XYZ file of C-alpha atoms in Angstrom:
701
model
C 10.102 47.221 -48.341
C 7.988 45.029 -50.964
C 10.126 46.340 -54.633
C 13.719 46.211 -52.507
C 13.283 42.272 -52.896
C 11.640 42.364 -56.723
C 13.870 42.068 -59.844
C 13.113 43.040 -63.334
C 15.175 42.090 -66.549
C 15.138 43.958 -69.390
C 16.153 42.805 -72.883
C 16.771 45.238 -75.378
C 19.878 45.891 -78.368
C 19.039 49.563 -78.441
C 21.147 51.758 -75.584
C 19.070 54.641 -76.001
C 15.758 52.537 -75.347
C 17.791 50.326 -72.505
C 18.663 53.514 -71.112
C 15.219 54.947 -70.786
C 13.457 51.304 -69.686
C 16.133 51.459 -67.042
C 15.376 55.295 -65.616
C 11.890 53.805 -65.397
C 11.860 50.742 -63.849
C 14.818 51.374 -61.493
C 12.945 53.273 -58.606
C 10.679 50.170 -58.450
C 12.800 47.330 -58.482
C 16.482 46.125 -58.986
C 17.075 46.023 -63.031
C 19.151 43.475 -64.751
C 19.902 44.797 -68.298
C 20.873 42.163 -71.223
C 21.874 43.483 -74.587
C 22.079 40.290 -76.655
C 19.061 38.012 -77.090
C 21.331 35.123 -77.247
C 22.018 35.723 -73.149
C 18.156 36.372 -72.360
C 17.301 33.079 -71.232
C 20.220 32.280 -69.325
C 20.371 35.613 -67.538
C 16.461 35.121 -66.855
C 16.472 31.547 -65.776
C 19.863 32.505 -63.195
C 18.172 35.475 -61.965
C 14.508 34.326 -61.597
C 13.042 38.041 -62.228
C 9.534 38.943 -60.789
C 9.158 40.561 -64.377
C 10.833 40.671 -67.835
C 10.745 43.636 -70.436
C 11.571 42.023 -73.814
C 12.019 43.909 -77.211
C 10.439 42.179 -80.256
C 12.918 42.975 -82.980
C 16.342 42.193 -82.112
C 19.192 40.434 -84.160
C 20.266 36.790 -83.463
C 16.843 35.948 -81.641
C 13.680 37.857 -81.873
C 11.503 38.728 -78.802
C 8.873 36.132 -79.834
C 12.183 33.433 -79.768
C 12.855 34.128 -76.514
C 9.430 34.032 -75.108
C 9.224 30.999 -76.400
C 12.228 29.526 -74.598
C 10.735 31.120 -70.913
C 7.186 29.714 -71.857
C 8.842 25.878 -72.644
C 11.128 25.737 -69.403
C 9.220 24.819 -66.272
C 12.087 26.989 -64.313
C 11.068 30.084 -65.967
C 7.151 29.680 -67.694
C 5.187 31.444 -64.774
C 7.698 34.665 -64.768
C 5.490 37.652 -66.737
C 6.697 38.779 -69.781
C 5.895 42.366 -71.275
C 6.871 43.272 -74.571
C 8.151 46.225 -76.440
C 5.611 47.425 -79.276
C 5.142 50.133 -81.850
C 1.600 52.118 -81.762
C 0.748 50.528 -85.200
C 2.110 46.757 -84.300
C -1.212 44.998 -84.221
C -0.143 41.617 -85.640
C 3.177 41.403 -83.414
C 0.441 41.954 -80.430
C -1.587 39.339 -81.256
C 1.412 37.238 -81.532
C 2.834 38.417 -78.195
C -0.295 37.703 -76.441
C -0.600 33.875 -77.881
C 2.734 33.292 -76.566
C 1.897 34.556 -73.212
C 2.989 38.376 -72.945
C 0.637 40.242 -70.156
C 0.957 43.512 -71.190
C 2.968 46.105 -73.778
C 5.246 49.545 -73.697
C 4.406 51.659 -76.851
C 7.197 53.087 -78.410
C 8.400 56.016 -78.208
C 8.826 55.070 -74.620
C 6.669 56.905 -72.322
C 8.577 56.903 -68.944
C 5.784 57.132 -66.440
C 3.445 55.153 -68.400
C 6.220 52.729 -68.478
C 6.594 52.901 -64.620
C 3.162 52.477 -64.322
C 2.927 49.809 -66.085
C 5.798 48.042 -64.390
C 4.639 49.064 -61.198
C 0.930 47.412 -61.501
C 2.186 44.145 -62.663
C 5.047 43.899 -59.695
C 1.924 44.335 -57.177
C 0.039 41.717 -59.133
C 3.646 39.215 -58.730
C 4.035 40.494 -55.453
C 0.427 39.660 -54.396
C 0.477 36.245 -56.081
C 3.957 35.576 -54.496
C 2.035 36.580 -51.065
C -0.966 34.273 -51.773
C 1.138 31.711 -52.732
C 3.402 31.611 -49.571
C -0.022 32.245 -47.431
C -1.457 29.207 -49.171
C 1.862 26.829 -48.526
C 1.238 27.859 -45.244
C -2.407 26.862 -44.458
C -1.324 23.791 -46.430
C 1.505 22.841 -43.932
C -0.952 23.706 -41.273
C -3.644 21.779 -42.238
C -1.074 18.730 -42.967
C 0.291 19.279 -39.214
C -3.336 19.482 -37.634
C -3.965 16.233 -39.693
C -1.067 14.605 -38.291
C -2.071 15.659 -34.983
C -5.505 14.418 -35.079
C -4.554 11.371 -36.543
C -1.547 10.550 -34.299
C -3.438 11.467 -30.948
C -4.298 8.344 -28.374
C -7.957 9.994 -28.547
C -10.704 9.189 -30.711
C -11.982 12.824 -32.536
C -14.733 13.039 -34.463
C -16.245 16.175 -35.945
C -20.021 16.904 -36.956
C -21.468 20.025 -39.171
C -24.828 21.334 -38.074
C -27.016 18.489 -38.958
C -25.207 16.108 -36.960
C -23.620 14.489 -39.728
C -19.605 13.410 -39.371
C -17.298 15.574 -41.307
C -14.255 14.195 -39.703
C -12.903 10.991 -38.084
C -9.559 10.010 -37.167
C -8.131 6.539 -37.156
C -8.544 6.128 -33.056
C -12.135 6.887 -33.610
C -12.446 4.688 -36.724
C -10.930 1.695 -34.952
C -13.663 2.299 -31.507
C -16.577 3.220 -33.640
C -15.797 0.349 -36.324
C -16.357 2.837 -39.279
C -13.453 3.716 -41.842
C -13.703 7.310 -42.973
C -15.628 6.710 -46.138
C -18.767 5.059 -44.489
C -18.518 7.369 -41.844
C -18.335 10.754 -43.753
C -22.081 12.077 -43.987
C -23.512 9.657 -41.915
C -25.441 11.076 -38.654
C -23.204 10.638 -35.710
C -25.711 8.406 -33.506
C -25.274 5.564 -36.076
C -21.285 5.743 -36.189
C -21.343 5.938 -32.749
C -23.676 3.797 -30.567
C -23.650 4.813 -26.982
C -25.112 2.810 -23.943
C -25.003 2.913 -20.413
C -22.698 0.466 -18.617
C -25.326 -0.923 -16.200
C -28.340 -0.729 -17.787
C -27.671 -0.380 -21.535
C -30.033 1.940 -22.418
C -28.893 3.990 -25.445
C -27.358 7.601 -24.350
C -27.329 10.489 -26.122
C -24.279 11.514 -27.863
C -22.614 14.382 -26.430
C -21.918 15.896 -29.698
C -25.529 16.614 -30.483
C -25.834 17.846 -27.078
C -23.465 20.390 -27.444
C -25.448 21.578 -30.599
C -28.494 22.251 -28.563
C -26.549 23.730 -25.397
C -24.343 25.651 -27.555
C -21.574 25.013 -24.815
C -19.215 22.220 -24.112
C -20.272 19.150 -22.496
C -18.810 15.820 -20.617
C -20.029 12.300 -21.774
C -22.378 10.559 -19.710
C -21.160 8.662 -16.546
C -20.670 5.159 -17.332
C -20.765 5.010 -20.701
C -19.995 2.505 -23.170
C -19.138 2.656 -26.931
C -20.627 -0.684 -28.740
C -18.816 -0.608 -32.210
C -20.175 -1.948 -35.884
C -18.401 -5.215 -34.983
C -20.042 -5.373 -31.465
C -16.629 -4.996 -29.394
C -17.525 -2.622 -26.084
C -15.494 -0.187 -24.809
C -15.910 2.238 -21.712
C -15.394 5.794 -22.889
C -15.251 9.340 -21.738
C -14.681 12.405 -22.102
C -16.306 15.722 -23.957
C -17.786 17.599 -26.931
C -17.479 21.515 -27.632
C -19.707 23.258 -30.115
C -17.845 24.930 -33.263
C -18.438 28.613 -33.901
C -17.593 30.473 -37.055
C -15.948 33.969 -36.772
C -19.452 35.103 -37.054
C -20.381 33.226 -33.742
C -22.714 31.269 -36.009
C -22.817 27.362 -35.144
C -21.196 25.245 -37.706
C -21.585 21.924 -35.774
C -19.657 20.401 -33.249
C -16.456 18.137 -32.242
C -16.071 15.428 -30.151
C -12.989 14.321 -28.343
C -13.204 10.723 -26.818
C -10.801 7.613 -25.148
C -11.029 4.421 -24.344
C -10.561 3.760 -20.797
C -11.326 0.306 -20.502
C -8.216 -1.034 -19.141
C -7.956 2.213 -16.288
C -11.342 0.846 -15.350
C -10.537 -2.608 -14.985
C -7.355 -1.403 -13.306
C -9.217 0.398 -10.988
C -11.595 -2.233 -10.195
C -8.904 -4.698 -9.361
C -7.284 -1.901 -6.725
C -10.634 -1.558 -5.514
C -10.882 -5.103 -5.137
C -7.247 -5.556 -3.904
C -8.153 -2.880 -1.545
C -11.004 -4.117 0.092
C -10.059 -8.019 -0.261
C -7.501 -10.570 1.440
C -4.815 -11.921 -1.194
C -4.468 -15.306 -0.325
C -8.235 -16.219 0.147
C -10.581 -13.509 -1.521
C -12.213 -12.543 1.118
C -13.437 -9.190 2.460
C -10.605 -7.811 4.991
C -11.144 -5.539 7.974
C -11.679 -2.310 5.794
C -14.392 -3.819 3.622
C -15.802 -5.874 7.062
C -15.941 -2.450 8.854
C -18.201 -0.724 6.007
C -20.132 -3.847 5.859
C -20.924 -3.534 9.468
C -21.593 0.064 9.794
C -23.899 -0.586 6.767
C -25.753 -3.363 8.717
C -25.930 -1.309 12.038
C -27.453 1.786 10.106
C -30.530 -0.757 8.617
C -30.899 -2.610 11.838
C -32.724 0.710 12.908
C -35.691 -0.367 10.011
C -35.519 -3.823 10.147
C -35.489 -3.947 14.035
C -33.212 -6.987 13.949
C -30.091 -7.919 15.949
C -26.322 -8.230 14.126
C -24.392 -10.751 15.369
C -20.175 -10.306 14.972
C -18.427 -13.472 15.157
C -14.670 -13.405 15.685
C -12.797 -16.921 14.778
C -8.962 -17.447 15.612
C -7.127 -20.714 14.835
C -5.935 -22.362 18.184
C -2.141 -23.099 18.110
C -1.789 -21.730 14.284
C 1.333 -19.678 15.107
C 2.902 -23.129 16.344
C 1.925 -25.199 13.340
C 3.241 -22.113 11.335
C 6.544 -21.806 12.858
C 7.042 -25.543 12.901
C 5.839 -26.298 9.618
C 6.637 -23.487 7.708
C 4.770 -20.079 6.110
C 3.543 -22.255 2.669
C 1.856 -24.539 5.159
C 0.223 -21.877 7.078
C -0.705 -20.160 3.633
C -2.624 -23.684 3.237
C -4.088 -23.839 6.217
C -5.657 -20.275 6.028
C -6.855 -20.938 2.457
C -8.332 -24.498 3.740
C -10.210 -22.529 6.719
C -11.475 -20.151 4.787
C -13.329 -22.072 2.229
C -14.697 -24.598 4.823
C -16.064 -21.318 6.642
C -17.514 -20.260 3.764
C -19.494 -23.661 2.955
C -20.773 -23.469 6.503
C -22.119 -19.475 6.326
C -25.109 -18.529 4.493
C -25.582 -16.156 1.692
C -26.013 -13.275 3.695
C -23.627 -13.781 6.148
C -19.901 -11.880 5.429
C -17.084 -13.662 5.864
C -13.672 -11.756 6.459
C -10.131 -12.223 7.226
C -9.327 -9.710 9.521
C -5.757 -10.792 10.817
C -2.842 -13.846 10.117
C -5.259 -16.516 11.436
C -8.099 -14.376 12.708
C -11.515 -14.248 10.855
C -14.617 -12.440 11.275
C -18.408 -13.146 10.556
C -21.094 -10.695 9.985
C -24.646 -11.888 10.554
C -26.721 -9.064 9.422
C -30.038 -10.487 10.288
C -30.059 -12.855 13.541
C -33.066 -14.290 14.091
C -34.085 -15.229 10.530
C -34.002 -19.002 10.253
C -30.598 -19.166 11.994
C -28.836 -17.871 15.097
C -25.167 -16.743 16.197
C -24.880 -19.721 18.636
C -25.948 -22.074 15.578
C -23.577 -20.977 13.323
C -20.725 -20.606 15.816
C -21.253 -24.382 16.402
C -20.964 -25.216 12.870
C -17.900 -23.402 12.512
C -16.135 -25.074 15.530
C -17.387 -28.523 13.920
C -15.787 -27.283 10.267
C -12.487 -26.389 12.214
C -12.485 -30.033 14.221
C -12.149 -31.613 10.479
C -8.227 -32.517 10.297
C -6.406 -31.004 7.768
C -3.922 -33.421 5.761
C -0.619 -31.878 5.207
C 1.856 -33.983 3.281
C -0.253 -37.219 3.943
C -0.382 -36.401 7.610
C -3.977 -35.311 9.496
C -3.377 -32.290 11.408
C -5.967 -31.479 13.790
C -7.222 -28.081 14.345
C -9.477 -26.049 16.292
C -11.307 -22.614 16.731
C -12.035 -20.196 19.890
C -14.903 -17.910 18.617
C -16.046 -14.363 20.094
C -19.526 -13.455 19.585
C -21.104 -9.435 19.777
C -24.370 -8.489 19.294
C -25.901 -5.038 18.391
C -27.665 -3.573 20.002
C -27.425 -5.906 23.391
C -23.993 -5.000 23.907
C -22.334 -2.971 21.781
C -22.992 0.664 20.341
C -21.061 0.525 17.177
C -19.105 -0.936 14.788
C -15.926 -0.314 16.873
C -17.096 -1.655 20.058
C -18.511 -4.950 18.259
C -14.907 -5.454 17.039
C -13.539 -4.796 20.487
C -16.224 -7.102 22.295
C -16.075 -9.959 19.858
C -12.447 -9.872 20.479
C -12.601 -10.197 23.994
C -15.370 -12.900 24.082
C -12.587 -14.838 21.552
C -9.764 -14.340 24.443
C -12.506 -15.777 26.967
C -13.188 -18.813 24.514
C -9.080 -19.001 24.812
C -9.154 -18.910 28.380
C -11.904 -21.311 28.795
C -9.420 -23.957 27.160
C -10.156 -23.257 23.292
C -12.491 -25.192 20.870
C -15.610 -23.252 21.888
C -17.528 -20.101 21.385
C -18.679 -17.438 23.867
C -20.541 -14.608 23.908
C -19.744 -10.849 25.342
C -21.538 -10.327 28.307
C -21.433 -7.720 31.646
C -19.158 -9.706 33.445
C -16.710 -9.911 30.364
C -16.892 -6.276 30.078
C -16.082 -5.977 33.721
C -13.314 -7.904 33.445
C -12.506 -6.034 30.235
C -12.268 -2.797 32.086
C -10.209 -4.267 34.936
C -7.559 -5.472 32.468
C -7.169 -2.043 30.919
C -7.016 -0.280 34.448
C -4.536 -3.049 35.803
C -2.629 -2.431 32.325
C -2.477 1.436 33.373
C -1.467 0.530 36.926
C 1.166 -1.925 35.825
C 2.476 0.769 33.516
C 2.495 3.494 35.959
C 4.592 1.287 38.461
C 7.405 0.452 36.193
C 7.656 4.484 35.069
C 7.807 5.735 38.269
C 9.824 2.412 39.579
C 7.507 1.799 42.573
C 7.149 -1.972 41.933
C 7.234 -3.480 45.366
C 9.772 -6.122 46.208
C 8.866 -9.047 48.715
C 11.396 -11.673 49.446
C 10.428 -15.467 50.948
C 13.586 -16.652 53.013
C 15.055 -19.943 51.958
C 16.370 -22.026 55.010
C 18.999 -24.131 54.830
C 18.369 -27.428 56.705
C 21.898 -28.133 57.388
C 23.003 -24.702 58.348
C 19.587 -23.822 60.158
C 19.871 -20.494 58.790
C 18.583 -18.105 56.150
C 21.471 -17.302 53.642
C 19.234 -16.752 50.446
C 15.500 -15.603 49.503
C 13.489 -15.563 46.380
C 12.562 -12.304 45.011
C 9.065 -11.518 44.516
C 7.186 -8.573 42.823
C 4.174 -7.414 44.136
C 1.871 -4.514 43.103
C -0.202 -1.638 45.351
C -3.558 -0.453 44.118
C -4.593 2.925 44.878
C -5.878 2.058 48.225
C -2.579 0.247 48.911
C -3.838 -2.952 48.627
C -1.599 -5.729 47.432
C -2.163 -7.184 43.894
C -1.006 -10.746 43.627
C 1.321 -11.813 40.767
C -0.983 -14.231 39.331
C -3.234 -11.222 38.452
C -0.752 -8.853 36.832
C 2.120 -11.266 35.432
C 0.015 -12.759 32.790
C -1.202 -9.287 31.558
C 2.557 -8.281 31.560
C 3.386 -10.998 29.582
C 0.813 -10.566 26.936
C 1.362 -6.629 27.034
C 5.370 -7.061 26.396
C 5.476 -5.391 29.736
C 7.086 -8.488 31.073
C 10.917 -7.148 29.977
C 10.831 -4.074 31.851
C 9.354 -5.548 34.854
C 11.424 -8.267 34.920
C 14.759 -5.701 34.557
C 13.808 -3.731 37.652
C 13.175 -6.869 39.631
C 16.447 -7.864 39.017
C 17.927 -4.599 39.275
C 16.116 -4.363 42.832
C 17.580 -7.503 43.599
C 20.629 -6.836 42.779
C 20.881 -3.673 44.962
C 19.367 -5.453 47.872
C 22.568 -7.926 47.392
C 24.721 -4.935 47.508
C 23.451 -3.496 50.604
C 23.914 -6.969 52.491
C 27.570 -6.914 51.351
C 27.904 -3.629 52.671
C 26.599 -4.838 56.153
C 29.346 -7.570 55.898
C 26.818 -10.544 54.723
C 26.837 -12.545 51.856
C 23.401 -12.716 50.509
C 22.086 -14.944 47.605
C 18.712 -13.758 45.737
C 16.626 -15.703 43.391
C 14.842 -13.872 40.458
C 12.102 -15.407 38.496
C 12.387 -15.411 34.567
C 9.396 -15.411 32.308
C 9.641 -17.591 29.001
C 9.714 -14.014 27.206
C 12.448 -12.494 28.427
C 14.438 -15.755 27.402
C 13.000 -14.798 23.774
C 14.984 -11.733 24.092
C 18.468 -12.824 22.238
C 20.373 -9.935 24.360
C 19.070 -11.213 27.810
C 22.679 -12.399 29.307
C 23.808 -8.944 28.117
C 21.121 -7.050 30.056
C 22.098 -9.236 33.166
C 25.536 -8.754 32.871
C 25.165 -5.012 32.936
C 22.854 -4.755 35.389
C 25.270 -6.787 37.954
C 27.996 -4.981 36.824
C 26.002 -1.807 37.933
C 25.224 -3.055 41.103
C 29.248 -4.202 41.476
C 28.510 -7.549 43.249
C 29.326 -10.981 42.496
C 27.402 -12.910 39.721
C 27.171 -16.036 42.222
C 25.225 -14.028 44.264
C 22.309 -14.309 41.524
C 20.156 -17.023 40.878
C 17.540 -17.057 37.927
C 14.675 -19.202 38.160
C 13.154 -20.376 35.100
C 10.132 -22.980 34.463
C 9.914 -26.087 31.896
C 7.602 -24.288 29.799
C 10.031 -21.565 29.612
C 12.765 -23.709 28.438
C 10.739 -26.046 25.867
C 9.749 -22.117 24.258
C 12.624 -22.030 22.209
C 15.366 -25.052 22.616
C 18.155 -23.742 21.103
C 18.186 -20.005 21.669
C 17.118 -20.706 25.569
C 20.238 -23.255 25.999
C 22.765 -20.335 24.535
C 21.375 -17.932 26.804
C 21.453 -20.076 29.801
C 24.725 -21.108 29.025
C 26.216 -17.565 28.595
C 24.454 -16.582 31.968
C 26.225 -19.662 33.444
C 29.989 -18.281 32.192
C 29.093 -15.092 34.002
C 28.471 -16.989 37.089
C 24.856 -16.853 37.628
C 22.877 -20.059 38.837
C 20.356 -21.505 36.966
C 17.479 -23.031 39.211
C 13.992 -25.051 37.351
C 11.155 -23.789 39.298
C 7.896 -26.061 39.527
C 9.630 -29.160 38.584
C 7.065 -31.700 37.404
C 4.352 -29.624 36.476
C 5.521 -29.336 32.663
C 6.163 -31.685 29.864
C 9.665 -31.727 29.250
C 11.554 -34.904 29.446
C 14.740 -35.681 31.380
C 16.615 -36.451 28.326
C 15.741 -32.379 27.238
C 16.785 -31.361 30.488
C 19.980 -32.662 30.815
C 21.437 -30.704 27.803
C 20.438 -27.453 29.702
C 23.090 -25.959 32.413
C 20.952 -26.670 35.670
C 22.220 -25.994 39.489
C 18.935 -26.140 41.134
C 15.583 -28.138 41.034
C 12.622 -26.782 42.962
C 10.156 -29.255 44.181
C 7.065 -27.618 43.318
C 4.281 -26.914 46.272
C 1.279 -28.890 44.397
C 3.720 -31.982 45.667
C 4.789 -31.105 49.279
C 1.375 -29.774 50.349
C 0.385 -33.433 50.276
C 3.079 -35.756 50.799
C 2.055 -35.863 54.870
C -1.145 -36.920 53.301
C -0.909 -39.056 50.413
C 1.915 -41.725 49.852
C 1.841 -41.463 46.253
C 2.674 -37.447 46.685
C 5.235 -38.806 49.161
C 6.745 -41.039 46.693
C 6.768 -38.450 44.254
C 9.106 -35.734 46.309
C 11.465 -38.791 47.203
C 11.873 -39.602 43.715
C 12.603 -36.187 42.734
C 14.727 -35.893 45.774
C 17.193 -38.543 44.580
C 16.717 -37.569 40.857
C 18.220 -34.443 42.117
C 21.202 -35.903 43.999
C 22.065 -38.098 41.788
C 22.534 -35.259 39.395
C 24.078 -33.355 41.801
C 21.669 -30.656 41.878
C 21.071 -28.709 44.643
C 17.101 -29.139 45.842
C 14.637 -26.552 47.176
C 11.242 -27.379 48.001
C 8.542 -24.866 48.300
C 5.459 -24.874 49.882
C 6.303 -26.112 53.594
C 3.538 -25.196 55.586
C 3.474 -27.670 58.729
C 6.583 -29.086 60.812
C 5.431 -32.458 59.389
C 6.286 -30.853 55.962
C 9.795 -29.634 57.573
C 10.788 -32.718 59.070
C 10.299 -35.145 56.357
C 11.929 -32.767 53.563
C 14.610 -32.368 55.838
C 15.163 -36.180 56.351
C 15.146 -36.951 52.393
C 17.916 -34.861 52.279
C 16.658 -31.373 50.567
C 19.023 -28.463 50.762
C 16.838 -25.848 51.154
C 12.997 -24.999 51.886
C 10.413 -22.286 51.601
C 7.493 -21.852 53.005
C 4.448 -20.050 55.233
C 6.262 -22.533 58.046
C 9.254 -20.900 58.023
C 8.358 -17.054 56.880
C 5.891 -15.213 54.570
C 7.166 -13.310 51.948
C 7.836 -9.655 53.441
C 8.856 -6.474 52.079
C 12.476 -5.936 51.197
C 13.012 -3.127 53.743
C 11.861 -5.038 56.489
C 14.413 -7.925 55.475
C 17.543 -6.737 57.329
C 16.080 -6.297 60.709
C 14.687 -10.070 60.740
C 17.006 -12.085 59.098
C 20.670 -10.101 58.023
C 21.070 -9.160 61.459
C 20.046 -12.759 62.676
C 20.020 -15.241 60.312
C 19.628 -18.371 62.736
C 16.149 -19.891 63.200
C 14.925 -20.960 66.083
């Protein structure tokens, strides 16, 4: 296989000699014969043979002349030349060797001897060719490896068994500050100044450690590299020993990378995960961790822990009316004020939109929860200036103590939240401690919510009707629908106990829908008995916050198959003021359906008459708080009189609530009220009993 690719050029002007040489060489290689010495150089240059066999004595050009041509050209100088000589031609042999010949073939030609000599030189030439190829490939691989090591983003340093640097790539040069000339032969500990990021203590180089333990090792955690120019880099990676083919240790290689940016980013991400972006304060996640740690530590120091939950009063109104940018400014300002109030041991966190929490891990050591709460309240009362206008704010604060009223972090958060709502209910701008009474109220609230949800889901809400007496017709032709809830013992639960809870939890939408459905079904039942009847249904402010409320009412009325005029919806002044534009649009949509609108509890709110005139009102109800005292106090009587006169001038129907005596009844009738309701005429009765008492006999004796 080797000889098939080799080529020999034979130059001789004697046909006999040429024939003998061809027969000797042809089994070894491809033979190109040249008979004219003038053609020799051009043929050899073109053929690039592995061997040239050249006769000395030839006309035109001698073999020596041809050899000189070959050796003087870079393209042919490396081609080996064998001269053909006679046995006694020693002078010519000296000349031939001086010209670069490698061997001689003596005349007369011995074919076997000639073949052996040619074979040996062809073998040598082949080996030289193979060696050149291997060297070329090794050099190419070496260059590729060097390019790779110089191009990778990691630093690479290799050392010998004595710990001296034998290789350093550009990245490692940049990080260490040593160039290649400075680093080679220098102990690696001098080139790499590795230190602990926390303590600045000197660290053992992992390459030296890999030499010692004879296995790959990782770099110490939290390692920094201080460069020759005092630049500091956070680095990490590993080192491995280098073993030769006999398994002997010859050095180690270290690969490392600059992770400064990654660690900095991780620190930032950790901070973002645990801190509020607007205020920079710890968030709920970090507060929980610190609260858990504080509880764990309290076992040893025997100190109580306090958690204060701080809510900005009326923040939603401020945020909605002045915009979120102003809201953010208020939050940031509040955070700064609270931070200035609290000690260094306290943790102030932002746990919600307008809620902050303060963890006091060591109550009793120089400060107390109530003193901190008072300081927070004082800070909250300081006006915040917005666009040149001072705005007065306040806080509601709830306090939970460990271990007095909670057993873990979650319970402390819940109890502080409950105490904060207690402060809200007490009028705001105050603080409250969690107590057993509050815990009982909290449990009662949870139980009440469960009862309410079950009643709504099972459609078991009870509807009571309070008749409305028509003063002129002396008949009951309408009623107010009142919802009631029963406990497990069949006892009636009043609306004052569960309606606020329904509004707080959002259940008011489902509750209101069921009350309206049952009321419409009752009207339909009356219509089947040949009686026209009208029912008033109370509507909560949150129901009017639903843009689709009018469509919902329309669907319920259509499903019941009754006239919309049979339904009256009662709204309070505060409900009208909640979202003026949307509420007005909804009421006009309801009026277009044919539903009448009644203003309930008139005189107890804060709305102005100019506002009320912009709503499509049909009925005005006089609140019982005025009616109850009108027979005892002249001022109350005058107020009722003024309300009646105003309603009559506005052409509104008038309904008086809370009629409990004959005097109430007579006075309101004389003033010109259209309808009245109260215990004097009839207490609210269950819807199922209403037919018997009023539908068949609608006149009052």
